[in-house]
Tab-separated table of C-alpha atoms in Angstrom:
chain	number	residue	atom	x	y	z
A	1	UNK	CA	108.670	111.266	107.183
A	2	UNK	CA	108.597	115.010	108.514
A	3	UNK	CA	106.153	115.837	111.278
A	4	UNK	CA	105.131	118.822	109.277
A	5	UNK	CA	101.280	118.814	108.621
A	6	UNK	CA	100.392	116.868	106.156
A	7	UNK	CA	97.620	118.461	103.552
A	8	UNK	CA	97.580	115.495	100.796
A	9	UNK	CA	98.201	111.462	100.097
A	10	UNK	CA	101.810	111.468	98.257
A	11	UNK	CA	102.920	109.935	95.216
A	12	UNK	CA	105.432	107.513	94.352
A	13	UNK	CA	107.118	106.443	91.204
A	14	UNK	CA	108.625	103.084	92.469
A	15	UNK	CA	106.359	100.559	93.660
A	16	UNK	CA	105.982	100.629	97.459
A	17	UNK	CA	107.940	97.360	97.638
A	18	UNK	CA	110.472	98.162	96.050
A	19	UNK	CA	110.655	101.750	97.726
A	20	UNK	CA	110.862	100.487	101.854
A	21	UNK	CA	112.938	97.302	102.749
A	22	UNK	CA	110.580	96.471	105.154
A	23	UNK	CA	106.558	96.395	105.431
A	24	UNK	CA	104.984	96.607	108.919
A	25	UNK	CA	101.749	94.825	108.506
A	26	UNK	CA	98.571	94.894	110.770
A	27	UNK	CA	97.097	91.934	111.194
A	28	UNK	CA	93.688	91.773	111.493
A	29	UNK	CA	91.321	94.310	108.887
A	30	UNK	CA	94.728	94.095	106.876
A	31	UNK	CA	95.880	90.501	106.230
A	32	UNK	CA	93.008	88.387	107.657
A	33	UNK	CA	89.263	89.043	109.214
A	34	UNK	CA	87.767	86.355	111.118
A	35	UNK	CA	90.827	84.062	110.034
A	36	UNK	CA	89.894	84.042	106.350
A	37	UNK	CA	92.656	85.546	104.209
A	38	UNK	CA	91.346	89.141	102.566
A	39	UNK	CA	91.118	89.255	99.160
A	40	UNK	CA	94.415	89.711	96.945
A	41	UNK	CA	96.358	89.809	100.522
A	42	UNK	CA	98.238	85.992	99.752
A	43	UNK	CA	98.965	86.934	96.268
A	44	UNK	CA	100.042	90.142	96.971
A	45	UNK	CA	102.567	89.676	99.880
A	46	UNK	CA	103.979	86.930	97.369
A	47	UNK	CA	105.144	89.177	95.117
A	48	UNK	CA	106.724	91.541	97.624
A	49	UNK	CA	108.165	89.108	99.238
A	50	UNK	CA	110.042	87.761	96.245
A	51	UNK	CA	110.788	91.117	95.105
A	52	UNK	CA	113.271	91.372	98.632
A	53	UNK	CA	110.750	93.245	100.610
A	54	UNK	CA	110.987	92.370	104.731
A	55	UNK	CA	107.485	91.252	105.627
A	56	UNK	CA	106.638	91.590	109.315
A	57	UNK	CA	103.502	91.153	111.023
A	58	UNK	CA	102.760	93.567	114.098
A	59	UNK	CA	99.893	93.097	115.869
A	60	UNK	CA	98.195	94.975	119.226
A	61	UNK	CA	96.416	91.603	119.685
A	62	UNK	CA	98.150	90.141	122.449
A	63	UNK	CA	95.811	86.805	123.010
A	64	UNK	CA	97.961	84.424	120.859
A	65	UNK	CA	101.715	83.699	120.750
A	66	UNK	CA	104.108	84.447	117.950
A	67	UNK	CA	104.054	80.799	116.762
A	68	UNK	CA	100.022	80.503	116.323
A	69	UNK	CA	100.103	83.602	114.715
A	70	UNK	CA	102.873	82.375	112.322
A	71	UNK	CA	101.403	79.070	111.600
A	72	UNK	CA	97.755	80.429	111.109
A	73	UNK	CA	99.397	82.802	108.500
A	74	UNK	CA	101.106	79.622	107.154
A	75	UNK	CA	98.098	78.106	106.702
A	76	UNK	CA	96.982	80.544	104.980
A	77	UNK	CA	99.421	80.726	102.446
A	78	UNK	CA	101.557	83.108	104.116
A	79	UNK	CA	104.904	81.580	104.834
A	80	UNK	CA	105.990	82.949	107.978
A	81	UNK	CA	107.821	82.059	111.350
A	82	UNK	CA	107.213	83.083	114.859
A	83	UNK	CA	110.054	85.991	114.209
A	84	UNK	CA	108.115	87.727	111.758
A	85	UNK	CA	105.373	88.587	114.082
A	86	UNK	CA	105.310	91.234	116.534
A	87	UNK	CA	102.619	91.212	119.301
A	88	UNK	CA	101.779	93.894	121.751
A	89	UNK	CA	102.410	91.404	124.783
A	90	UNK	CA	106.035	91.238	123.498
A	91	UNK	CA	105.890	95.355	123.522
A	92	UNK	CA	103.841	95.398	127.036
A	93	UNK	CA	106.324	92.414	128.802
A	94	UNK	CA	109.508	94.304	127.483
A	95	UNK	CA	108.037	97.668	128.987
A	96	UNK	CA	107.023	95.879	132.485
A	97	UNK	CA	110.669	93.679	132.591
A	98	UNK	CA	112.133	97.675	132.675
A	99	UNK	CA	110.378	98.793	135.550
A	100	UNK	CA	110.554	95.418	138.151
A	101	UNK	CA	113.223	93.070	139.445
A	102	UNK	CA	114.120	90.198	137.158
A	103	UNK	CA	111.887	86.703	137.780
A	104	UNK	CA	108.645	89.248	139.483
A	105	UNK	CA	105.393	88.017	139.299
A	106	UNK	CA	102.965	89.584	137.313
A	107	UNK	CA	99.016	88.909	137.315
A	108	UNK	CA	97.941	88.133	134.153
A	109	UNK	CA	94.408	89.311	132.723
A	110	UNK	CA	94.647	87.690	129.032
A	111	UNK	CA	95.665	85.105	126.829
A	112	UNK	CA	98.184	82.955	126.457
A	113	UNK	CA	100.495	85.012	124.707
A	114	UNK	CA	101.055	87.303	127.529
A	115	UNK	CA	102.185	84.359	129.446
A	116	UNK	CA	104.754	83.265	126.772
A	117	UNK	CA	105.861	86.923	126.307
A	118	UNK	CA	106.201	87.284	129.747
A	119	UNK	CA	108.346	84.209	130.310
A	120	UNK	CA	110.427	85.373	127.704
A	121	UNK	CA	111.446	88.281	129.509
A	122	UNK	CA	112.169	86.447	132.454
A	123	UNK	CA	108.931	87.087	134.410
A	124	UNK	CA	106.617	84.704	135.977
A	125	UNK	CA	102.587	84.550	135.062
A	126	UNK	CA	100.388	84.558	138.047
A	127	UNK	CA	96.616	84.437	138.208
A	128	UNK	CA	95.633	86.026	141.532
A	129	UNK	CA	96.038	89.574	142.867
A	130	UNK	CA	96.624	87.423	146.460
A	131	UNK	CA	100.243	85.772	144.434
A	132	UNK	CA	102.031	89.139	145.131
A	133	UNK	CA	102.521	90.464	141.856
A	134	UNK	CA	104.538	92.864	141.145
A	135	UNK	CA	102.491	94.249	138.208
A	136	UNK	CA	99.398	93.684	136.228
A	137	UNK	CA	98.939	92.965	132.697
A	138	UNK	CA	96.204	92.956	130.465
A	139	UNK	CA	95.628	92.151	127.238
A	140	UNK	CA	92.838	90.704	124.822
A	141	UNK	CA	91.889	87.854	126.393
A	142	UNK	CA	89.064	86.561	123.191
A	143	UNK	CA	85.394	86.513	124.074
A	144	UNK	CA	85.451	83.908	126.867
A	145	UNK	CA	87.535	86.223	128.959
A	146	UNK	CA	85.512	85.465	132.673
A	147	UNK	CA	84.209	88.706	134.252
A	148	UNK	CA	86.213	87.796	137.682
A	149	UNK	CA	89.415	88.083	135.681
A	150	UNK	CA	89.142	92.044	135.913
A	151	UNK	CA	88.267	91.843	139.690
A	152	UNK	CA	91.016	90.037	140.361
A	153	UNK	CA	92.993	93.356	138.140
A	154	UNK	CA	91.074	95.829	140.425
A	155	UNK	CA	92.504	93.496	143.853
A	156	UNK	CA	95.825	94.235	143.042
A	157	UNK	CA	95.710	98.272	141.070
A	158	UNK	CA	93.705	98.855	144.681
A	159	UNK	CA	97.269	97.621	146.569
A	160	UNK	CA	99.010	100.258	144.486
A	161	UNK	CA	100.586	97.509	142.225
A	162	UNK	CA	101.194	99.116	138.703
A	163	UNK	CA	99.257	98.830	135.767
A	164	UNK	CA	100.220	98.001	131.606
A	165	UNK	CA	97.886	97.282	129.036
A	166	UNK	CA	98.699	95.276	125.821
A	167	UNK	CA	96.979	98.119	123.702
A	168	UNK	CA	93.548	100.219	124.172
A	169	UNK	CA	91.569	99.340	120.697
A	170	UNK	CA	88.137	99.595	121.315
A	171	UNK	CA	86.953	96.795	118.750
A	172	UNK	CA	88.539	94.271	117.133
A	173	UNK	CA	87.434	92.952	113.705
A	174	UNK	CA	86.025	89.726	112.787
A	175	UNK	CA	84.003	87.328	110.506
A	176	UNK	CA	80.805	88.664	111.866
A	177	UNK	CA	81.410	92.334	112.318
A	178	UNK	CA	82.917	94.704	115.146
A	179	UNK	CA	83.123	93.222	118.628
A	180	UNK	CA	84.519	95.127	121.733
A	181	UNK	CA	88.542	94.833	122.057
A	182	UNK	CA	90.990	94.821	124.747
A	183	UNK	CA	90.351	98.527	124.782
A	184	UNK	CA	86.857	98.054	126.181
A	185	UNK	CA	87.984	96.080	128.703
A	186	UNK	CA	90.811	98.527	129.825
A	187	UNK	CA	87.749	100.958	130.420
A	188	UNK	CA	85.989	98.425	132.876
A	189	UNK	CA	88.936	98.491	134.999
A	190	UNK	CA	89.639	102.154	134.542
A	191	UNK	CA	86.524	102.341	135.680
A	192	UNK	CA	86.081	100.197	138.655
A	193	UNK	CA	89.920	101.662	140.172
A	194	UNK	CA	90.230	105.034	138.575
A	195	UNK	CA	94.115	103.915	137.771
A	196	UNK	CA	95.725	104.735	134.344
A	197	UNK	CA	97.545	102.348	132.749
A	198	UNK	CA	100.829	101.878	131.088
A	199	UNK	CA	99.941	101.360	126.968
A	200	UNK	CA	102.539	99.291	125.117
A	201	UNK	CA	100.762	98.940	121.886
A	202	UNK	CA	99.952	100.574	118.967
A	203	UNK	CA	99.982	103.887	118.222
A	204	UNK	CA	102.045	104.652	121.548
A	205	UNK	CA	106.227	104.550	121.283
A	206	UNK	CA	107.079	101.005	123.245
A	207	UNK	CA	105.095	99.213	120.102
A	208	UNK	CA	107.286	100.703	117.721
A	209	UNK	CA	110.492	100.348	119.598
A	210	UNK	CA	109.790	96.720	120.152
A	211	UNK	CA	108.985	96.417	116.155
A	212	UNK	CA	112.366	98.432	115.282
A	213	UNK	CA	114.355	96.094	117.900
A	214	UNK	CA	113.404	92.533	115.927
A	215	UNK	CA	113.051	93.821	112.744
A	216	UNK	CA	116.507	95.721	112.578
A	217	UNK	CA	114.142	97.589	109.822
A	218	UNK	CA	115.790	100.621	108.096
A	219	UNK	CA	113.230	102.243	105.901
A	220	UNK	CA	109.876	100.679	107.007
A	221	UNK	CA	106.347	101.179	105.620
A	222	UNK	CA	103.632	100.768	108.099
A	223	UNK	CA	100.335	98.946	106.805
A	224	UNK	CA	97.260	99.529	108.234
A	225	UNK	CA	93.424	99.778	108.168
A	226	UNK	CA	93.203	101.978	111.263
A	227	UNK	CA	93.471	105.397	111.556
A	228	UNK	CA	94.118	105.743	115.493
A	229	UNK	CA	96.990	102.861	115.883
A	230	UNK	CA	98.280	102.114	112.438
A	231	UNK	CA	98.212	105.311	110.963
A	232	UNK	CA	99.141	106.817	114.478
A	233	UNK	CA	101.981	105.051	115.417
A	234	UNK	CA	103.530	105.628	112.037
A	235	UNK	CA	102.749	109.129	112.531
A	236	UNK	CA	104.368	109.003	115.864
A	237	UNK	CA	107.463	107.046	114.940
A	238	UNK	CA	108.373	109.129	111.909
A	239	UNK	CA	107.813	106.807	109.189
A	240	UNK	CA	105.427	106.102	106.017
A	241	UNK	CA	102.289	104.746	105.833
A	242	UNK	CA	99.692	102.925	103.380
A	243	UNK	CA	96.263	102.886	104.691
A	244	UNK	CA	94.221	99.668	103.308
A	245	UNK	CA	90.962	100.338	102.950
A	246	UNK	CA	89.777	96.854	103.517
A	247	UNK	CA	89.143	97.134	107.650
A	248	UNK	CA	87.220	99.491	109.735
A	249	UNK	CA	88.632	103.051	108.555
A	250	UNK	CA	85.925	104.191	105.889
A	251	UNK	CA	86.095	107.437	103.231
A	252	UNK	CA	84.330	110.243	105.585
A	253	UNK	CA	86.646	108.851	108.487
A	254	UNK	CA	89.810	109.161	106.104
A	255	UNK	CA	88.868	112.876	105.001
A	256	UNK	CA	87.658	113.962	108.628
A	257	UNK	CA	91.097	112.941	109.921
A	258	UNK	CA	93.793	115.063	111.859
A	259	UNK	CA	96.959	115.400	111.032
A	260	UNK	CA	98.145	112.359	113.113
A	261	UNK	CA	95.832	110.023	111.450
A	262	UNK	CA	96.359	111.134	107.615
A	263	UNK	CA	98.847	108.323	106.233
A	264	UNK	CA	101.143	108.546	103.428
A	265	UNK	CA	99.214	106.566	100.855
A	266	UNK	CA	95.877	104.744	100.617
A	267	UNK	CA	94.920	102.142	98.728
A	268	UNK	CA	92.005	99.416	98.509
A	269	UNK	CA	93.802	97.130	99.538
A	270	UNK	CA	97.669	95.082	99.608
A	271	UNK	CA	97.728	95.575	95.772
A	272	UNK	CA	98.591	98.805	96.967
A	273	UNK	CA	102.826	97.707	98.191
A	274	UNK	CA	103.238	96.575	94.929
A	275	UNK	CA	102.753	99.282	92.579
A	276	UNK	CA	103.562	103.375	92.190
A	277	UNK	CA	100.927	105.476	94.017
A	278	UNK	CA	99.405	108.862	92.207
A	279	UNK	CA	100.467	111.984	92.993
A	280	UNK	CA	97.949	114.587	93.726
A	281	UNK	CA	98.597	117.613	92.118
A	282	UNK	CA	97.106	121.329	92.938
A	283	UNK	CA	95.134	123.361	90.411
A	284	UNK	CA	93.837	126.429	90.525
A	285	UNK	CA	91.213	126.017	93.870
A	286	UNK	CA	91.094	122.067	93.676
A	287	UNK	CA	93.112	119.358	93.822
A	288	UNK	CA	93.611	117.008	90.983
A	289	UNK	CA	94.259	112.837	90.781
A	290	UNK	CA	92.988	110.932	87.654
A	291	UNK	CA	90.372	112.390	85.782
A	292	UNK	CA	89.134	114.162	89.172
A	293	UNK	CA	89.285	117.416	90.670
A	294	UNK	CA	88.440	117.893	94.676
A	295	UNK	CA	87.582	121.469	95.867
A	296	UNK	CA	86.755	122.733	99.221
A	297	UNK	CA	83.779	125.271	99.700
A	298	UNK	CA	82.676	127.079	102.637
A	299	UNK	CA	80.564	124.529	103.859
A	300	UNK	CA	81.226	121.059	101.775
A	301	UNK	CA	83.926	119.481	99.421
A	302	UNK	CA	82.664	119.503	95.546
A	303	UNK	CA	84.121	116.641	93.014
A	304	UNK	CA	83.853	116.397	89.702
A	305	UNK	CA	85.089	114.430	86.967
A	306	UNK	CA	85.292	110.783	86.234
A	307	UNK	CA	87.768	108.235	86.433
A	308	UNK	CA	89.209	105.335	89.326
A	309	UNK	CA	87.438	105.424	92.791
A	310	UNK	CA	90.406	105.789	94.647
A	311	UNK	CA	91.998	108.488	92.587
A	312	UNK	CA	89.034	111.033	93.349
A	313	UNK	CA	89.568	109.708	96.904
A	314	UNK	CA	92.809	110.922	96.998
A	315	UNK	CA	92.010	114.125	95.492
A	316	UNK	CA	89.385	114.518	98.078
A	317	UNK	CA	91.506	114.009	100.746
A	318	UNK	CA	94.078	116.959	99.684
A	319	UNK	CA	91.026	118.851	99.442
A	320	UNK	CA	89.910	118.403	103.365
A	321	UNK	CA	93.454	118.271	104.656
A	322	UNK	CA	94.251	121.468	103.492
A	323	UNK	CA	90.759	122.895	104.107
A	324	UNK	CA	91.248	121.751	108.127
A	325	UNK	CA	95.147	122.885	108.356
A	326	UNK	CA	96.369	121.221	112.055
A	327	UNK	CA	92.577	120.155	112.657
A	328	UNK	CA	89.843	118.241	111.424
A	329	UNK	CA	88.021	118.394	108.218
A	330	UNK	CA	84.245	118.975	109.340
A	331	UNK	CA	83.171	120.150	105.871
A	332	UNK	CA	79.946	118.031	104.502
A	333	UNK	CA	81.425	115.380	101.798
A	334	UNK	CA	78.241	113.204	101.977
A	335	UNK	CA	77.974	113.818	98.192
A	336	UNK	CA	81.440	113.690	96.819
A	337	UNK	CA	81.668	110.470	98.459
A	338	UNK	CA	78.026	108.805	96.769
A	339	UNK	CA	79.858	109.627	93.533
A	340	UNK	CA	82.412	107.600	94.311
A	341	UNK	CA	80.254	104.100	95.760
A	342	UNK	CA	80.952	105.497	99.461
């Protein structure tokens, strides 16, 4: 994918499966919320799957291990194994294991699957600033995370002891809604020291290095439901993207987006890898897809026409991509996007 700016969703006359050998799959808003399969995702990886396409699951959640995360999708009717997954901790312990002596000691402010990624690198898992780590590591640690776990982070950052995060997402998705992610508890210990961290995950470079590394993928497709790590760190490793549109990213978020977070393609959902995608196509002052036509006016973006949801979506988003250029669309699309159920 060029890093030119991109001004509208592209088209594709192969299915998306059959198009990339490999599909880089978020987890959660993507595959799963709350544990509970989304709907079509099962039947849809199926297909791919036995049409050749790589499946691999990458993930900025960095509480459980490759193995949990592989038997949960198992359960679900997933077939996978613990080398199909991809976890930020795996990114973050790779990243740390660079920078300190083999067999350090690193304080660990998370789950379990730090610890295991950790090991595998050769490190060892402590759980006191006063153990002489060499580092500290944190990562989502699930909601009974103990408030003195970031003290004991803000001990050793205060010794001069470096810092790496799993990932910054502000929420994570579940069965009840949007809760606070690792991300939010980055910022308490930003906070509290003033220190930056070191970011492994998603959308920053040692994610997608890490990905690259144990997928030996040639011509990936990044899936995703969020704009600022999915979409991102496609953006930033020079490959293609499908937003879903069955997580947290919504219509006026899509269209308001720079041109870091604009993917590829967008669909409704994992359907989407398994068939051709519209091309949106320029006419006169609009922008065409379906039986809709998007246009750009001083102060809002006008649709008209009739047809599929998504199509006018599309159109809509050529429409404010090329309106904002390098920026962001802030044109009012209130309107186009009630005609379309947004």
């Amino acid at each position: 994918m060029s890093q030119s700016v991109r001004t509208s969703p592209s088209g594709s006359d192969r299915a998306l499966s059959e198009a990339y050998d490999t599909a880089l799959l978020d987890l959660d808003g993507v595959v799963y919320a709350g544990g509970n399969a989304i709907v079509h995702a099962v039947e849809s990886l199926a297909v791919a799957r036995a049409g050749g396409m790589h499946l691999a699951y990458v993930t900025n959640n960095a509480l459980r291990t490759p193995d949990v995360v592989a038997a949960h999708l198992t359960a679900l009717g997933i077939p996978t194994g613990a080398d199909d997954v991809i976890t930020s901790a795996q990114a973050a312990a790779r990243l740390i294991s660079e920078q300190v002596p083999e067999g350090a000691r690193v304080l660990v402010i998370g789950g379990e699957g730090l610890r295991v990624a950790l090991r595998e690198r050769g490190l060892e898992p402590v759980e006191s600033a006063d153990d002489d780590p060499a580092a500290v590591v944190q990562g989502y640690g699930g909601p009974e995370l103990v408030w003195g776990r970031f003290a004991e982070a803000c001990y050793a950052i205060a010794r001069g002891v470096p810092w790496f995060a799993s990932n910054t997402d502000l929420t994570i998705p579940g069965a009840r809604g949007i809760g606070p992610g690792n991300g939010a508890a980055v910022e308490v210990v930003r906070i509290a020291t003033g220190a930056e961290p070191q970011v492994a995950g998603k959308p920053l470079p040692p994610m997608h290095r890490e990905t690259i590394l144990r997928t030996g993928a040639e011509r990936p497709l990044v899936v995703g439901d969020r704009l600022d790590t999915d979409i991102e760190g496609a953006f930033n490793g020079e490959v293609d993207s499908l937003l879903v549109l069955t997580g947290v990213t919504d219509g006026a978020q899509l269209l308001a987006a720079p041109p870091q977070h604009r993917p590829t393609y967008v669909d409704a959902d994992l359907r989407g890898m398994l068939t051709g995608q519209p091309a949106v196509t320029e006419r006169g002052e609009g922008f065409c897809c379906g039986g809709w036509t998007a246009t750009a006016r001083a102060d809002r973006l006008e649709l008209d026409g009739d047809g599929a949801a998504l199509d006018g979506l599309r159109a809509l988003c050529a429409a404010a991509w090329t309106a904002a250029g390098d920026g962001s669309c802030a044109l009012d699309s209130g309107k186009a996007l009630a005609r379309l159920g947004w």
